[in-house]
mmCIF file of C-alpha atoms in Angstrom:
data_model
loop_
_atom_site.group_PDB
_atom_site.id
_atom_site.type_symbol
_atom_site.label_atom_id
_atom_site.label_comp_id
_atom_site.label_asym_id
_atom_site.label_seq_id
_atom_site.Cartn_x
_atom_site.Cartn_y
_atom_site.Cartn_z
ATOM 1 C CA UNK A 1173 21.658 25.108 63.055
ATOM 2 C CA UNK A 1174 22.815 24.034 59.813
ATOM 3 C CA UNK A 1175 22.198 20.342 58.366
ATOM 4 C CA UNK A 1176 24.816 18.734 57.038
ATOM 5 C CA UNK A 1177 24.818 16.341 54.032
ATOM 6 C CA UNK A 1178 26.683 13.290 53.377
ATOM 7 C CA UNK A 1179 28.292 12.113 50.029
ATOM 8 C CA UNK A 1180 25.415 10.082 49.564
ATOM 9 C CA UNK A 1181 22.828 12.265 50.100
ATOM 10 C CA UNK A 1182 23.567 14.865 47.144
ATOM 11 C CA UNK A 1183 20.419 14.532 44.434
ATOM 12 C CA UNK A 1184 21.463 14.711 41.435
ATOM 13 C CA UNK A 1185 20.427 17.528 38.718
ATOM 14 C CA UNK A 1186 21.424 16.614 35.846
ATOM 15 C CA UNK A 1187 19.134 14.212 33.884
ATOM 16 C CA UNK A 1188 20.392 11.162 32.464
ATOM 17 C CA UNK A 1189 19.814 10.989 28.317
ATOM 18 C CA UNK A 1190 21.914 7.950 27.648
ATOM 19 C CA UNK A 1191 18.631 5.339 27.845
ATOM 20 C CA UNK A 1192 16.239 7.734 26.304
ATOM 21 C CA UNK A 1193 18.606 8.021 22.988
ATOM 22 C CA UNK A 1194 18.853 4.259 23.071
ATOM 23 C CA UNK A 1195 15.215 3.628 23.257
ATOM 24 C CA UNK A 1196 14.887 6.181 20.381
ATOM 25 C CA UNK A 1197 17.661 4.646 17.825
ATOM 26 C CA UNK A 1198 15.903 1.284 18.503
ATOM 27 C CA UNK A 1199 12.185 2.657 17.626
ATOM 28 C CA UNK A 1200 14.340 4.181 14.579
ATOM 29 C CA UNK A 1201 15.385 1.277 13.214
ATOM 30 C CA UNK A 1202 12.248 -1.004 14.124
ATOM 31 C CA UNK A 1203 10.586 1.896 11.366
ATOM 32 C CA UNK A 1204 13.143 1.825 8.717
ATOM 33 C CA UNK A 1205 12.631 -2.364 8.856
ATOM 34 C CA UNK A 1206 8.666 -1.771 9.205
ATOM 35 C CA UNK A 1207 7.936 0.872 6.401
ATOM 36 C CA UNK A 1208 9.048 -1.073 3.202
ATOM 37 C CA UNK A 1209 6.849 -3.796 4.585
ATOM 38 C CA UNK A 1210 3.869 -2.049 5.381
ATOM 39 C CA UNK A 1211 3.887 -0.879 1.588
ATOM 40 C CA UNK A 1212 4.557 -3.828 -0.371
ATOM 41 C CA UNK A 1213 1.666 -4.255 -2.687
ATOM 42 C CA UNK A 1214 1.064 -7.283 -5.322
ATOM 43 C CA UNK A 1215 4.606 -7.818 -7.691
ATOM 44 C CA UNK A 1216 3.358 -7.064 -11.121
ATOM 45 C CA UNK A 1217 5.590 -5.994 -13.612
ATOM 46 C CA UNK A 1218 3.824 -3.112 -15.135
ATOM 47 C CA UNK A 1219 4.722 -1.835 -19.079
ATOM 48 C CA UNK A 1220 4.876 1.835 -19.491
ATOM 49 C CA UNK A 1221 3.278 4.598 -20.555
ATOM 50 C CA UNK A 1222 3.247 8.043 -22.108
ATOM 51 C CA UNK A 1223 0.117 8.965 -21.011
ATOM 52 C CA UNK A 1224 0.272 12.123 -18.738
ATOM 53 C CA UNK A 1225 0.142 11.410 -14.904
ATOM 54 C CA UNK A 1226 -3.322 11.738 -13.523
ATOM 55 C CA UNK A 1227 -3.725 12.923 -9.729
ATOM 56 C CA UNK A 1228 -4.348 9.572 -7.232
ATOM 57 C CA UNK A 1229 -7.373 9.458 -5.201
ATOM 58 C CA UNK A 1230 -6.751 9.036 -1.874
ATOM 59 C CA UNK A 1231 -7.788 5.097 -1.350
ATOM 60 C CA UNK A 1232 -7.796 3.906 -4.264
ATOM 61 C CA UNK A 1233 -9.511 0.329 -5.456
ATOM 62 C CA UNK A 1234 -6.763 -1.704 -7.298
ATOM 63 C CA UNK A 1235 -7.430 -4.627 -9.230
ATOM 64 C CA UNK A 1236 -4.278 -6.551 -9.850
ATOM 65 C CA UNK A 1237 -4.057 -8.968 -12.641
ATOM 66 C CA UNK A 1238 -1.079 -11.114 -11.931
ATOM 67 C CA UNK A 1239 1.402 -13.227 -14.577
ATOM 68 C CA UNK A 1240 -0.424 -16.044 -13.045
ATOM 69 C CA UNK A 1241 -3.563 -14.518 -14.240
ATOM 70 C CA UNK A 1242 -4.543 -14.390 -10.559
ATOM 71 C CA UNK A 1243 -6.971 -11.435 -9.920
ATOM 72 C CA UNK A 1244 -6.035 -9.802 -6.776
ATOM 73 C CA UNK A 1245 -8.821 -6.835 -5.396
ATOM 74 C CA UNK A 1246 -5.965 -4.715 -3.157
ATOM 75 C CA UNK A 1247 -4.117 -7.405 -1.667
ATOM 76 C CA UNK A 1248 -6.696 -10.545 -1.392
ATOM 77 C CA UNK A 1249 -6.961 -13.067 -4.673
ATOM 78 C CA UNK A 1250 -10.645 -13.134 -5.508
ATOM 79 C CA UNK A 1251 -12.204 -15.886 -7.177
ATOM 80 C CA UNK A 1252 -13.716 -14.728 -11.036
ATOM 81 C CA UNK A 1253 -16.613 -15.635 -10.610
ATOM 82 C CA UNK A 1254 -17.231 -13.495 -6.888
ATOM 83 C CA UNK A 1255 -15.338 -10.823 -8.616
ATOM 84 C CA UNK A 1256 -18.231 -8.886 -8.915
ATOM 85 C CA UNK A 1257 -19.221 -9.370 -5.348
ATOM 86 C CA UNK A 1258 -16.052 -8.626 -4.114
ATOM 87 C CA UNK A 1259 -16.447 -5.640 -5.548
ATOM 88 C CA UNK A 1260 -19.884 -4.758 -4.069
ATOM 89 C CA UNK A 1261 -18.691 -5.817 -0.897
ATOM 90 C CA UNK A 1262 -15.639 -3.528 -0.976
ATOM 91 C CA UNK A 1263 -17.322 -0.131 -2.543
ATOM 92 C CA UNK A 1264 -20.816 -0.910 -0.659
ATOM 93 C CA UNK A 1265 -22.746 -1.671 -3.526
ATOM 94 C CA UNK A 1266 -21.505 2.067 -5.541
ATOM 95 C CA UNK A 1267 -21.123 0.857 -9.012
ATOM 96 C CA UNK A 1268 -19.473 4.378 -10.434
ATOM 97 C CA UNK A 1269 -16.581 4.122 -8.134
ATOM 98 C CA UNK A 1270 -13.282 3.841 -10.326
ATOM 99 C CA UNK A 1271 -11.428 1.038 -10.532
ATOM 100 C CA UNK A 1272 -7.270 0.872 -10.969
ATOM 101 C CA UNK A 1273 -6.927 -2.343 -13.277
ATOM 102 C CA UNK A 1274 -3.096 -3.032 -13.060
ATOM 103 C CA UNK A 1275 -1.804 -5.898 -15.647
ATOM 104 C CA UNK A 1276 1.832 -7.424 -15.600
ATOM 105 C CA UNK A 1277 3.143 -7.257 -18.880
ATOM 106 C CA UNK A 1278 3.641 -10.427 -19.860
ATOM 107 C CA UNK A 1279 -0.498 -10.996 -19.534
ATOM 108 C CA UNK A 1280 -1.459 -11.245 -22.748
ATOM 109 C CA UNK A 1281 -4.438 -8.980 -24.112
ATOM 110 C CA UNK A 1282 -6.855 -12.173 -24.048
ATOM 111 C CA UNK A 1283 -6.884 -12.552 -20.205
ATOM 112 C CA UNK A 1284 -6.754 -8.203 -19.733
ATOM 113 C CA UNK A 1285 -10.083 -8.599 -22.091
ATOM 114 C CA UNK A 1286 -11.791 -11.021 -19.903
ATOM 115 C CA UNK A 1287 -10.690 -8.896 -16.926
ATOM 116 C CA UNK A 1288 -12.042 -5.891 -18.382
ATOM 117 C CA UNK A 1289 -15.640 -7.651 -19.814
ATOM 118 C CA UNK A 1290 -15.985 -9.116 -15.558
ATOM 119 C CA UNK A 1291 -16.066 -5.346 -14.646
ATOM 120 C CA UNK A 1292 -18.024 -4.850 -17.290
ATOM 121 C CA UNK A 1293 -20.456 -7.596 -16.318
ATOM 122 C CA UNK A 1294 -20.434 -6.314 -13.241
ATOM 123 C CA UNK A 1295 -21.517 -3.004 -13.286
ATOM 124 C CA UNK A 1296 -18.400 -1.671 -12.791
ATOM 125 C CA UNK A 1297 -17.710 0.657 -15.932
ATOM 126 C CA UNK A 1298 -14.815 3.443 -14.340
ATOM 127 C CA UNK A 1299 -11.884 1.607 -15.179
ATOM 128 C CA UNK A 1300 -8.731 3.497 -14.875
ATOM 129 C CA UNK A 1301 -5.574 1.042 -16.494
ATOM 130 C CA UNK A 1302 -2.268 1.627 -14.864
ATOM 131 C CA UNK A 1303 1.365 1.830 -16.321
ATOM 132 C CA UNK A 1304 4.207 2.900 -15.811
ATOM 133 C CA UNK A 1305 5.664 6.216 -16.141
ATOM 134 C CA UNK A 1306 8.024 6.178 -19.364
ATOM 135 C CA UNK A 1307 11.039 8.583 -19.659
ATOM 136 C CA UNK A 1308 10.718 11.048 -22.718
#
């Protein structure tokens, strides 16, 4: 006895794509939006430099010191006078860790000075400055 099956009844074997694509150009473009966000750092203008290109440690400790002559340790604005806690607080107490000192250009060398002679005063004597790469 054969069974017989109605219009209705046929499963189908193909597999429908259509809302998997969707769902995938969506995630696409919620990245694209995302990533330039995730990576904004502090706006400093930095001047350039001839120096040759030194390899980047892998988390690096950036202090930023703003036109404003805001200090900024990686993203936060510390205070100058906890700068040196701060610091402590972020390497655990290892004084010989380096430190990136980035500097807009239109600081002038007074305030970079008294940036510099805070690490100083704080133990904190690896100080790496950061520039821009100039074309030759």
């Amino acid at each position: 006895m054969a069974l017989r099956l109605d219009e209705g009844d046929t499963e189908l074997s193909e597999i429908n794509v259509t809302p998997f694509i969707d769902v995938i150009l969506v995630l696409l473009i919620v990245f694209m939006v995302a990533a330039p966000l995730s990576t904004v750092d502090v706006p400093v203008d930095l001047p350039g430099s001839s120096a040759p290109v030194s390899q980047r440690p892998e988390e690096p400790l950036w202090l930023t010191l703003t036109v404003d002559l805001d200090l900024m340790l990686d993203d936060s604005a510390v205070a100058r006078e906890a700068l040196g806690a701060a610091l402590d607080a972020k390497t655990g107490g290892k004084r010989d860790t380096p430190v990136f000192l980035r500097a807009d250009r239109k600081v002038d060398y007074g305030a970079l000075m008294q940036a510099l002679n805070r690490l100083r005063d704080a133990g904190y004597l690896k100080v790496a400055l950061v520039g821009l790469e100039d074309a030759p």
